[in-house]
PDB file of C-alpha atoms in Angstrom:
ATOM      1  CA  MET A   1      54.698 148.303  37.922  1.00 76.00           C
ATOM      2  CA  GLN A   2      57.993 148.744  35.955  1.00 81.00           C
ATOM      3  CA  ASN A   3      56.306 147.926  32.624  1.00 85.00           C
ATOM      4  CA  ARG A   4      58.274 144.646  32.363  1.00 90.00           C
ATOM      5  CA  ILE A   5      55.112 142.952  31.118  1.00 90.00           C
ATOM      6  CA  GLU A   6      56.766 140.103  29.181  1.00 91.00           C
ATOM      7  CA  GLU A   7      58.935 139.225  32.141  1.00 92.00           C
ATOM      8  CA  ALA A   8      55.805 139.113  34.344  1.00 90.00           C
ATOM      9  CA  ARG A   9      54.100 136.869  31.770  1.00 89.00           C
ATOM     10  CA  SER A  10      57.063 134.472  31.667  1.00 90.00           C
ATOM     11  CA  VAL A  11      56.945 134.085  35.531  1.00 90.00           C
ATOM     12  CA  LEU A  12      53.176 133.316  35.277  1.00 89.00           C
ATOM     13  CA  VAL A  13      53.863 130.747  32.522  1.00 88.00           C
ATOM     14  CA  LYS A  14      56.178 128.885  34.941  1.00 85.00           C
ATOM     15  CA  THR A  15      53.534 128.734  37.702  1.00 78.00           C
ATOM     16  CA  ILE A  16      50.258 128.276  35.779  1.00 80.00           C
ATOM     17  CA  ASP A  17      49.698 125.445  33.227  1.00 77.00           C
ATOM     18  CA  ASP A  18      46.637 126.959  31.433  1.00 79.00           C
ATOM     19  CA  GLU A  19      47.664 129.513  28.766  1.00 82.00           C
ATOM     20  CA  ASN A  20      44.261 131.263  28.964  1.00 81.00           C
ATOM     21  CA  GLU A  21      44.565 131.578  32.743  1.00 82.00           C
ATOM     22  CA  VAL A  22      47.981 133.176  32.367  1.00 86.00           C
ATOM     23  CA  ASP A  23      46.487 135.897  30.168  1.00 86.00           C
ATOM     24  CA  ASP A  24      43.577 136.386  32.495  1.00 83.00           C
ATOM     25  CA  ARG A  25      45.808 136.656  35.547  1.00 83.00           C
ATOM     26  CA  LEU A  26      48.177 139.033  33.817  1.00 87.00           C
ATOM     27  CA  ALA A  27      45.317 141.256  32.838  1.00 85.00           C
ATOM     28  CA  GLU A  28      44.131 141.331  36.501  1.00 78.00           C
ATOM     29  CA  ILE A  29      47.638 142.270  37.687  1.00 82.00           C
ATOM     30  CA  LEU A  30      47.893 144.988  35.059  1.00 83.00           C
ATOM     31  CA  VAL A  31      44.668 146.568  36.190  1.00 78.00           C
ATOM     32  CA  ALA A  32      45.673 146.314  39.844  1.00 71.00           C
ATOM     33  CA  ALA A  33      49.048 147.883  39.171  1.00 70.00           C
ATOM     34  CA  ASN A  34      47.743 150.514  36.844  1.00 64.00           C
ATOM     35  CA  ALA A  35      50.486 149.517  34.496  1.00 45.00           C
ATOM     36  CA  GLY A  36      48.419 150.298  31.459  1.00 45.00           C
ATOM     37  CA  SER A  37      48.329 154.023  32.401  1.00 50.00           C
ATOM     38  CA  SER A  38      52.080 154.415  33.002  1.00 48.00           C
ATOM     39  CA  SER A  39      54.088 156.584  30.646  1.00 43.00           C
ATOM     40  CA  SER A  40      57.692 157.539  29.919  1.00 43.00           C
ATOM     41  CA  THR A  41      57.214 161.277  29.798  1.00 44.00           C
ATOM     42  CA  GLY A  42      59.183 163.828  31.820  1.00 46.00           C
ATOM     43  CA  ASP A  43      56.325 164.103  34.353  1.00 52.00           C
ATOM     44  CA  ASP A  44      56.948 160.553  35.619  1.00 54.00           C
ATOM     45  CA  ASN A  45      58.775 161.641  38.714  1.00 54.00           C
ATOM     46  CA  ASN A  46      56.093 164.202  39.693  1.00 53.00           C
ATOM     47  CA  ASN A  47      53.425 161.589  39.102  1.00 54.00           C
ATOM     48  CA  SER A  48      55.358 159.061  41.210  1.00 55.00           C
ATOM     49  CA  LYS A  49      55.623 161.540  44.100  1.00 55.00           C
ATOM     50  CA  HIS A  50      51.903 162.402  43.759  1.00 51.00           C
ATOM     51  CA  GLU A  51      51.036 158.688  43.841  1.00 57.00           C
ATOM     52  CA  GLN A  52      53.128 158.187  46.987  1.00 58.00           C
ATOM     53  CA  LYS A  53      51.461 161.055  48.700  1.00 61.00           C
ATOM     54  CA  ALA A  54      48.081 159.627  47.616  1.00 73.00           C
ATOM     55  CA  VAL A  55      48.933 156.293  49.096  1.00 74.00           C
ATOM     56  CA  TRP A  56      49.867 157.712  52.506  1.00 76.00           C
ATOM     57  CA  ARG A  57      46.708 159.854  52.386  1.00 80.00           C
ATOM     58  CA  GLU A  58      44.652 156.714  51.739  1.00 80.00           C
ATOM     59  CA  MET A  59      46.294 154.908  54.601  1.00 80.00           C
ATOM     60  CA  LEU A  60      45.710 157.775  57.015  1.00 82.00           C
ATOM     61  CA  SER A  61      42.099 157.898  55.988  1.00 82.00           C
ATOM     62  CA  PRO A  62      41.471 154.238  55.036  1.00 84.00           C
ATOM     63  CA  SER A  63      38.269 152.733  53.521  1.00 86.00           C
ATOM     64  CA  PRO A  64      36.604 149.987  55.584  1.00 88.00           C
ATOM     65  CA  ALA A  65      38.345 147.353  53.509  1.00 88.00           C
ATOM     66  CA  LEU A  66      41.767 148.891  53.865  1.00 89.00           C
ATOM     67  CA  ARG A  67      41.173 149.362  57.597  1.00 90.00           C
ATOM     68  CA  ARG A  68      40.512 145.630  57.928  1.00 91.00           C
ATOM     69  CA  MET A  69      43.677 144.859  56.002  1.00 92.00           C
ATOM     70  CA  LEU A  70      45.739 147.143  58.208  1.00 92.00           C
ATOM     71  CA  VAL A  71      44.249 145.597  61.396  1.00 93.00           C
ATOM     72  CA  THR A  72      45.150 142.074  60.152  1.00 94.00           C
ATOM     73  CA  GLY A  73      48.556 142.956  58.807  1.00 94.00           C
ATOM     74  CA  PHE A  74      49.710 145.240  61.696  1.00 94.00           C
ATOM     75  CA  GLY A  75      48.110 142.996  64.265  1.00 95.00           C
ATOM     76  CA  ILE A  76      49.750 139.722  63.146  1.00 95.00           C
ATOM     77  CA  GLN A  77      53.129 141.519  62.965  1.00 95.00           C
ATOM     78  CA  CYS A  78      52.766 142.762  66.527  1.00 96.00           C
ATOM     79  CA  PHE A  79      51.473 139.393  67.898  1.00 96.00           C
ATOM     80  CA  GLN A  80      54.520 137.732  66.364  1.00 95.00           C
ATOM     81  CA  GLN A  81      56.695 139.607  68.850  1.00 95.00           C
ATOM     82  CA  ILE A  82      54.580 140.299  71.933  1.00 96.00           C
ATOM     83  CA  THR A  83      54.226 136.611  72.579  1.00 95.00           C
ATOM     84  CA  GLY A  84      57.840 136.778  73.726  1.00 93.00           C
ATOM     85  CA  ILE A  85      59.808 134.849  71.101  1.00 93.00           C
ATOM     86  CA  ASP A  86      62.797 137.235  71.122  1.00 91.00           C
ATOM     87  CA  ALA A  87      62.889 137.119  74.950  1.00 91.00           C
ATOM     88  CA  THR A  88      62.942 133.273  74.718  1.00 91.00           C
ATOM     89  CA  VAL A  89      65.753 133.299  72.206  1.00 89.00           C
ATOM     90  CA  TYR A  90      67.880 136.165  73.461  1.00 90.00           C
ATOM     91  CA  TYR A  91      67.628 135.182  77.130  1.00 90.00           C
ATOM     92  CA  SER A  92      67.490 131.375  76.876  1.00 88.00           C
ATOM     93  CA  PRO A  93      70.719 131.040  78.944  1.00 88.00           C
ATOM     94  CA  GLU A  94      69.142 133.157  81.659  1.00 88.00           C
ATOM     95  CA  ILE A  95      65.942 131.205  81.532  1.00 89.00           C
ATOM     96  CA  LEU A  96      67.734 127.865  81.771  1.00 88.00           C
ATOM     97  CA  ARG A  97      69.943 129.213  84.515  1.00 88.00           C
ATOM     98  CA  THR A  98      66.781 129.969  86.436  1.00 88.00           C
ATOM     99  CA  ALA A  99      65.602 126.387  85.790  1.00 86.00           C
ATOM    100  CA  GLY A 100      68.803 125.152  87.558  1.00 86.00           C
ATOM    101  CA  ILE A 101      71.560 124.692  84.953  1.00 85.00           C
ATOM    102  CA  THR A 102      74.750 126.165  86.284  1.00 83.00           C
ATOM    103  CA  ASP A 103      77.440 124.501  84.084  1.00 84.00           C
ATOM    104  CA  ASN A 104      78.322 126.835  81.214  1.00 86.00           C
ATOM    105  CA  THR A 105      78.941 123.932  78.813  1.00 87.00           C
ATOM    106  CA  LYS A 106      75.457 122.606  79.458  1.00 85.00           C
ATOM    107  CA  LEU A 107      74.016 126.068  79.079  1.00 85.00           C
ATOM    108  CA  LEU A 108      75.756 126.400  75.649  1.00 88.00           C
ATOM    109  CA  ALA A 109      74.495 122.991  74.560  1.00 89.00           C
ATOM    110  CA  ALA A 110      70.941 123.832  75.540  1.00 85.00           C
ATOM    111  CA  THR A 111      71.151 127.188  73.781  1.00 85.00           C
ATOM    112  CA  VAL A 112      72.438 125.482  70.615  1.00 89.00           C
ATOM    113  CA  ALA A 113      69.464 123.097  70.837  1.00 88.00           C
ATOM    114  CA  VAL A 114      67.128 126.079  70.780  1.00 88.00           C
ATOM    115  CA  GLY A 115      68.745 127.422  67.634  1.00 87.00           C
ATOM    116  CA  VAL A 116      68.601 124.004  65.921  1.00 90.00           C
ATOM    117  CA  SER A 117      64.883 123.663  66.826  1.00 88.00           C
ATOM    118  CA  LYS A 118      64.187 127.053  65.253  1.00 87.00           C
ATOM    119  CA  THR A 119      65.999 126.173  62.021  1.00 88.00           C
ATOM    120  CA  LEU A 120      64.413 122.721  61.631  1.00 91.00           C
ATOM    121  CA  PHE A 121      60.910 123.918  62.124  1.00 92.00           C
ATOM    122  CA  ILE A 122      61.371 126.840  59.655  1.00 90.00           C
ATOM    123  CA  MET A 123      62.205 124.142  57.059  1.00 90.00           C
ATOM    124  CA  VAL A 124      58.975 122.315  58.005  1.00 91.00           C
ATOM    125  CA  ALA A 125      57.014 125.510  57.505  1.00 90.00           C
ATOM    126  CA  ILE A 126      58.573 126.064  54.030  1.00 89.00           C
ATOM    127  CA  LEU A 127      57.342 122.599  53.033  1.00 89.00           C
ATOM    128  CA  LEU A 128      53.834 122.939  54.466  1.00 90.00           C
ATOM    129  CA  ILE A 129      52.772 126.544  53.931  1.00 88.00           C
ATOM    130  CA  ASP A 130      51.363 126.063  50.447  1.00 86.00           C
ATOM    131  CA  LYS A 131      50.059 122.555  51.157  1.00 88.00           C
ATOM    132  CA  VAL A 132      48.020 123.016  54.268  1.00 90.00           C
ATOM    133  CA  GLY A 133      47.465 126.749  54.182  1.00 89.00           C
ATOM    134  CA  ARG A 134      48.247 129.716  56.320  1.00 92.00           C
ATOM    135  CA  LYS A 135      45.548 129.469  58.974  1.00 92.00           C
ATOM    136  CA  PRO A 136      46.124 125.835  59.981  1.00 93.00           C
ATOM    137  CA  LEU A 137      49.800 126.618  60.523  1.00 94.00           C
ATOM    138  CA  LEU A 138      48.841 129.716  62.522  1.00 95.00           C
ATOM    139  CA  TYR A 139      46.468 127.655  64.652  1.00 95.00           C
ATOM    140  CA  VAL A 140      49.039 125.015  65.321  1.00 95.00           C
ATOM    141  CA  SER A 141      51.605 127.702  66.107  1.00 96.00           C
ATOM    142  CA  THR A 142      49.691 129.959  68.396  1.00 96.00           C
ATOM    143  CA  ILE A 143      47.921 127.187  70.286  1.00 97.00           C
ATOM    144  CA  GLY A 144      51.229 125.286  70.705  1.00 96.00           C
ATOM    145  CA  MET A 145      53.006 128.433  71.830  1.00 97.00           C
ATOM    146  CA  THR A 146      50.255 129.145  74.370  1.00 97.00           C
ATOM    147  CA  VAL A 147      50.624 125.636  75.868  1.00 97.00           C
ATOM    148  CA  CYS A 148      54.412 125.776  75.855  1.00 96.00           C
ATOM    149  CA  LEU A 149      54.587 129.309  77.455  1.00 96.00           C
ATOM    150  CA  PHE A 150      52.171 128.372  80.154  1.00 97.00           C
ATOM    151  CA  SER A 151      53.917 125.101  80.853  1.00 96.00           C
ATOM    152  CA  LEU A 152      57.373 126.878  80.942  1.00 94.00           C
ATOM    153  CA  GLY A 153      56.032 129.491  83.344  1.00 94.00           C
ATOM    154  CA  PHE A 154      54.399 126.754  85.572  1.00 94.00           C
ATOM    155  CA  THR A 155      57.634 124.718  85.502  1.00 93.00           C
ATOM    156  CA  LEU A 156      59.862 127.643  86.505  1.00 91.00           C
ATOM    157  CA  THR A 157      57.493 128.744  89.192  1.00 90.00           C
ATOM    158  CA  VAL A 158      56.440 125.426  90.732  1.00 89.00           C
ATOM    159  CA  MET A 159      58.864 122.637  89.777  1.00 81.00           C
ATOM    160  CA  GLY A 160      62.024 124.121  91.313  1.00 71.00           C
ATOM    161  CA  GLN A 161      65.512 123.396  90.100  1.00 75.00           C
ATOM    162  CA  GLY A 162      65.603 119.557  90.058  1.00 79.00           C
ATOM    163  CA  ALA A 163      66.523 117.384  87.154  1.00 85.00           C
ATOM    164  CA  VAL A 164      62.856 117.088  86.075  1.00 88.00           C
ATOM    165  CA  GLY A 165      62.401 120.820  86.172  1.00 87.00           C
ATOM    166  CA  ILE A 166      65.560 121.352  84.090  1.00 89.00           C
ATOM    167  CA  GLY A 167      64.523 118.782  81.495  1.00 90.00           C
ATOM    168  CA  LEU A 168      60.989 120.248  81.200  1.00 92.00           C
ATOM    169  CA  ALA A 169      62.334 123.762  80.937  1.00 91.00           C
ATOM    170  CA  ILE A 170      64.682 122.769  78.062  1.00 91.00           C
ATOM    171  CA  PHE A 171      61.879 120.908  76.364  1.00 93.00           C
ATOM    172  CA  PHE A 172      59.337 123.743  76.614  1.00 94.00           C
ATOM    173  CA  VAL A 173      61.775 126.377  75.450  1.00 93.00           C
ATOM    174  CA  CYS A 174      62.707 124.327  72.336  1.00 93.00           C
ATOM    175  CA  ALA A 175      59.023 123.424  71.707  1.00 94.00           C
ATOM    176  CA  ASN A 176      57.982 127.057  71.993  1.00 95.00           C
ATOM    177  CA  VAL A 177      60.626 128.161  69.476  1.00 94.00           C
ATOM    178  CA  GLY A 178      59.596 125.198  67.208  1.00 94.00           C
ATOM    179  CA  PHE A 179      55.897 126.133  67.241  1.00 96.00           C
ATOM    180  CA  PHE A 180      56.813 129.780  66.549  1.00 95.00           C
ATOM    181  CA  SER A 181      59.021 128.777  63.609  1.00 95.00           C
ATOM    182  CA  VAL A 182      56.446 126.474  62.016  1.00 94.00           C
ATOM    183  CA  GLY A 183      53.724 129.086  62.051  1.00 94.00           C
ATOM    184  CA  ILE A 184      53.464 132.652  63.052  1.00 95.00           C
ATOM    185  CA  GLY A 185      57.133 133.314  62.535  1.00 94.00           C
ATOM    186  CA  PRO A 186      57.311 132.851  58.752  1.00 93.00           C
ATOM    187  CA  VAL A 187      53.537 132.974  57.941  1.00 94.00           C
ATOM    188  CA  CYS A 188      53.201 136.486  59.421  1.00 93.00           C
ATOM    189  CA  TRP A 189      55.465 137.834  56.592  1.00 93.00           C
ATOM    190  CA  VAL A 190      53.654 135.773  53.898  1.00 92.00           C
ATOM    191  CA  VAL A 191      50.217 137.044  54.943  1.00 92.00           C
ATOM    192  CA  THR A 192      51.408 140.668  55.157  1.00 91.00           C
ATOM    193  CA  SER A 193      52.797 140.363  51.573  1.00 88.00           C
ATOM    194  CA  GLU A 194      49.459 138.946  50.293  1.00 89.00           C
ATOM    195  CA  ILE A 195      46.676 140.940  51.741  1.00 90.00           C
ATOM    196  CA  PHE A 196      47.520 144.469  50.579  1.00 89.00           C
ATOM    197  CA  PRO A 197      46.722 145.790  47.038  1.00 83.00           C
ATOM    198  CA  LEU A 198      49.761 146.442  44.867  1.00 79.00           C
ATOM    199  CA  ARG A 199      49.347 150.245  44.930  1.00 79.00           C
ATOM    200  CA  LEU A 200      50.053 150.450  48.665  1.00 83.00           C
ATOM    201  CA  ARG A 201      51.708 147.155  49.524  1.00 85.00           C
ATOM    202  CA  ALA A 202      55.193 148.582  50.047  1.00 85.00           C
ATOM    203  CA  GLN A 203      54.011 151.317  52.492  1.00 88.00           C
ATOM    204  CA  ALA A 204      51.590 148.997  54.322  1.00 90.00           C
ATOM    205  CA  ALA A 205      54.152 146.176  54.702  1.00 91.00           C
ATOM    206  CA  ALA A 206      56.678 148.708  55.943  1.00 91.00           C
ATOM    207  CA  LEU A 207      54.213 149.935  58.604  1.00 91.00           C
ATOM    208  CA  GLY A 208      53.744 146.326  59.749  1.00 92.00           C
ATOM    209  CA  ALA A 209      57.555 145.829  59.928  1.00 94.00           C
ATOM    210  CA  VAL A 210      57.905 148.959  61.985  1.00 95.00           C
ATOM    211  CA  GLY A 211      55.300 147.627  64.452  1.00 95.00           C
ATOM    212  CA  ASN A 212      57.104 144.208  64.493  1.00 95.00           C
ATOM    213  CA  ARG A 213      60.486 145.755  65.298  1.00 95.00           C
ATOM    214  CA  VAL A 214      59.131 148.134  67.960  1.00 96.00           C
ATOM    215  CA  CYS A 215      57.375 145.233  69.747  1.00 96.00           C
ATOM    216  CA  SER A 216      60.538 143.194  69.473  1.00 95.00           C
ATOM    217  CA  GLY A 217      62.583 145.982  71.089  1.00 95.00           C
ATOM    218  CA  VAL A 218      60.049 146.619  73.818  1.00 95.00           C
ATOM    219  CA  VAL A 219      59.903 142.872  74.744  1.00 95.00           C
ATOM    220  CA  ALA A 220      63.679 142.387  74.597  1.00 93.00           C
ATOM    221  CA  MET A 221      64.563 145.543  76.573  1.00 94.00           C
ATOM    222  CA  SER A 222      61.883 145.024  79.299  1.00 94.00           C
ATOM    223  CA  PHE A 223      62.282 141.265  79.859  1.00 94.00           C
ATOM    224  CA  LEU A 224      64.933 141.420  82.579  1.00 93.00           C
ATOM    225  CA  SER A 225      63.163 144.276  84.448  1.00 95.00           C
ATOM    226  CA  VAL A 226      59.788 142.464  84.320  1.00 95.00           C
ATOM    227  CA  SER A 227      61.266 139.119  85.280  1.00 94.00           C
ATOM    228  CA  ASN A 228      63.006 140.752  88.232  1.00 93.00           C
ATOM    229  CA  ALA A 229      59.657 142.170  89.346  1.00 95.00           C
ATOM    230  CA  ILE A 230      57.364 139.133  88.831  1.00 94.00           C
ATOM    231  CA  THR A 231      59.960 136.280  88.342  1.00 93.00           C
ATOM    232  CA  VAL A 232      60.891 134.617  85.054  1.00 93.00           C
ATOM    233  CA  GLY A 233      58.124 132.084  85.473  1.00 93.00           C
ATOM    234  CA  GLY A 234      55.587 134.799  86.041  1.00 94.00           C
ATOM    235  CA  THR A 235      56.725 136.622  82.889  1.00 95.00           C
ATOM    236  CA  PHE A 236      56.165 133.534  80.827  1.00 95.00           C
ATOM    237  CA  LEU A 237      52.703 133.168  82.267  1.00 96.00           C
ATOM    238  CA  VAL A 238      51.965 136.709  80.992  1.00 96.00           C
ATOM    239  CA  PHE A 239      53.320 135.690  77.600  1.00 97.00           C
ATOM    240  CA  ALA A 240      50.992 132.679  77.630  1.00 97.00           C
ATOM    241  CA  ALA A 241      48.036 134.900  78.230  1.00 97.00           C
ATOM    242  CA  VAL A 242      49.016 137.170  75.256  1.00 97.00           C
ATOM    243  CA  SER A 243      49.560 134.119  73.154  1.00 97.00           C
ATOM    244  CA  ALA A 244      46.016 132.935  73.961  1.00 97.00           C
ATOM    245  CA  VAL A 245      44.695 136.252  72.662  1.00 97.00           C
ATOM    246  CA  SER A 246      46.671 135.740  69.413  1.00 96.00           C
ATOM    247  CA  VAL A 247      44.753 132.502  68.865  1.00 96.00           C
ATOM    248  CA  ALA A 248      41.500 134.446  68.989  1.00 95.00           C
ATOM    249  CA  PHE A 249      43.015 137.126  66.694  1.00 95.00           C
ATOM    250  CA  VAL A 250      43.967 134.501  64.093  1.00 94.00           C
ATOM    251  CA  TYR A 251      40.474 132.955  64.281  1.00 93.00           C
ATOM    252  CA  TRP A 252      38.508 136.163  63.878  1.00 92.00           C
ATOM    253  CA  LEU A 253      40.716 138.541  61.895  1.00 91.00           C
ATOM    254  CA  VAL A 254      43.063 136.529  59.623  1.00 92.00           C
ATOM    255  CA  PRO A 255      41.389 135.074  56.542  1.00 90.00           C
ATOM    256  CA  GLU A 256      42.948 132.188  54.636  1.00 89.00           C
ATOM    257  CA  THR A 257      44.806 133.472  51.602  1.00 87.00           C
ATOM    258  CA  LYS A 258      46.224 130.141  50.206  1.00 86.00           C
ATOM    259  CA  GLY A 259      45.500 129.754  46.501  1.00 81.00           C
ATOM    260  CA  LYS A 260      43.658 133.055  46.141  1.00 82.00           C
ATOM    261  CA  SER A 261      44.512 135.861  43.663  1.00 77.00           C
ATOM    262  CA  LEU A 262      45.054 139.392  44.818  1.00 76.00           C
ATOM    263  CA  GLU A 263      41.622 140.282  43.642  1.00 75.00           C
ATOM    264  CA  GLU A 264      39.945 137.439  45.593  1.00 81.00           C
ATOM    265  CA  ILE A 265      41.835 138.404  48.730  1.00 84.00           C
ATOM    266  CA  GLU A 266      40.695 142.009  48.310  1.00 81.00           C
ATOM    267  CA  VAL A 267      37.030 140.861  48.022  1.00 82.00           C
ATOM    268  CA  LEU A 268      37.505 139.020  51.425  1.00 83.00           C
ATOM    269  CA  PHE A 269      38.216 142.326  53.080  1.00 87.00           C
ATOM    270  CA  GLU A 270      35.409 144.287  51.457  1.00 82.00           C
ATOM    271  CA  SER A 271      32.760 142.799  53.710  1.00 74.00           C
ATOM    272  CA  GLU A 272      32.669 142.199  57.463  1.00 71.00           C
ATOM    273  CA  ARG A 273      31.378 138.732  56.712  1.00 70.00           C
ATOM    274  CA  GLY A 274      34.360 137.758  54.602  1.00 63.00           C
ATOM    275  CA  TRP A 275      36.836 139.216  57.154  1.00 70.00           C
ATOM    276  CA  ARG A 276      35.182 137.769  60.214  1.00 67.00           C
ATOM    277  CA  GLY A 277      33.615 134.711  58.667  1.00 54.00           C
ATOM    278  CA  GLY A 278      34.316 132.455  61.667  1.00 46.00           C
ATOM    279  CA  GLY A 279      37.973 132.277  60.595  1.00 45.00           C
ATOM    280  CA  LYS A 280      37.062 130.486  57.298  1.00 49.00           C
ATOM    281  CA  GLY A 281      37.991 133.349  54.985  1.00 44.00           C
ATOM    282  CA  GLU A 282      36.220 131.878  51.932  1.00 48.00           C
ATOM    283  CA  VAL A 283      35.025 133.830  48.865  1.00 41.00           C
ATOM    284  CA  GLU A 284      31.252 133.255  48.741  1.00 42.00           C
ATOM    285  CA  MET A 285      29.268 132.939  45.506  1.00 36.00           C
ATOM    286  CA  GLY A 286      27.979 136.503  45.851  1.00 42.00           C
ATOM    287  CA  ASP A 287      31.502 137.792  46.359  1.00 44.00           C
ATOM    288  CA  ALA A 288      32.635 135.870  43.235  1.00 38.00           C
ATOM    289  CA  GLU A 289      29.887 137.421  41.157  1.00 43.00           C
ATOM    290  CA  HIS A 290      30.863 140.860  42.552  1.00 43.00           C
ATOM    291  CA  LEU A 291      34.487 140.126  41.468  1.00 39.00           C
ATOM    292  CA  VAL A 292      33.384 139.140  37.932  1.00 40.00           C
ATOM    293  CA  GLN A 293      31.296 142.259  37.618  1.00 45.00           C
ATOM    294  CA  ASN A 294      34.254 144.482  38.626  1.00 45.00           C
ATOM    295  CA  GLU A 295      36.379 142.775  35.873  1.00 42.00           C
TER     296      GLU A 295
END
């Protein structure tokens, strides 16, 4: 988009072995970014402002394909937060105190364990995301979080403050953070960066980030009030129900994007079948022919 074509080609050369494929991919990117029509005249600033207005106009009145992209991108950003991860991390001392830990040193040690779990599993996600794909990690993450959130809520509500209850509470808090960090935590941002066309990626990704931060703020600021009303255990049972909905959302509305070009991903969203293909998110033969015709 900045007319740094040779630099773009050098990056593709580092990631693609086939020289012909490098040229084909670069040509696709040039078409998508409208780089071939850019100019260095004095009207560039006006054109840029006009393009920005056109992007927001397109987002406010989206095509069916763009609407599906926005639902997927905005939805996964919101589900990342409304499943209660920030409440789990921010208020882990309060949660563990509810479980029965009163010694401040033990509370600090348990809180450090939560942070270590988050860091370690983020590293696991970095290693796996391009090997196993986005959807498998999202499935493992959302299903695992659902089980952990329900188990934590059950433990805090039923088990009491004995040694077993404390041990289970620490385990489920760390496990919940671990499942979050291996899947929906990092994958959410990857998917958001991949599904939108270049011409409106910045604005659409920003919209998703706004939804993410708003949901984070709502959950963090309401956690103590809600937990006072329905107990801490009851609050995590609510989070478990929301997390169960996120599993269905991933299955139906998040296609697999691993190994696909921007153009192939766009084809996925052009049809209801590709978007809601039982969670498979594959480009069918007919879609591939349509892509070739467009080129």
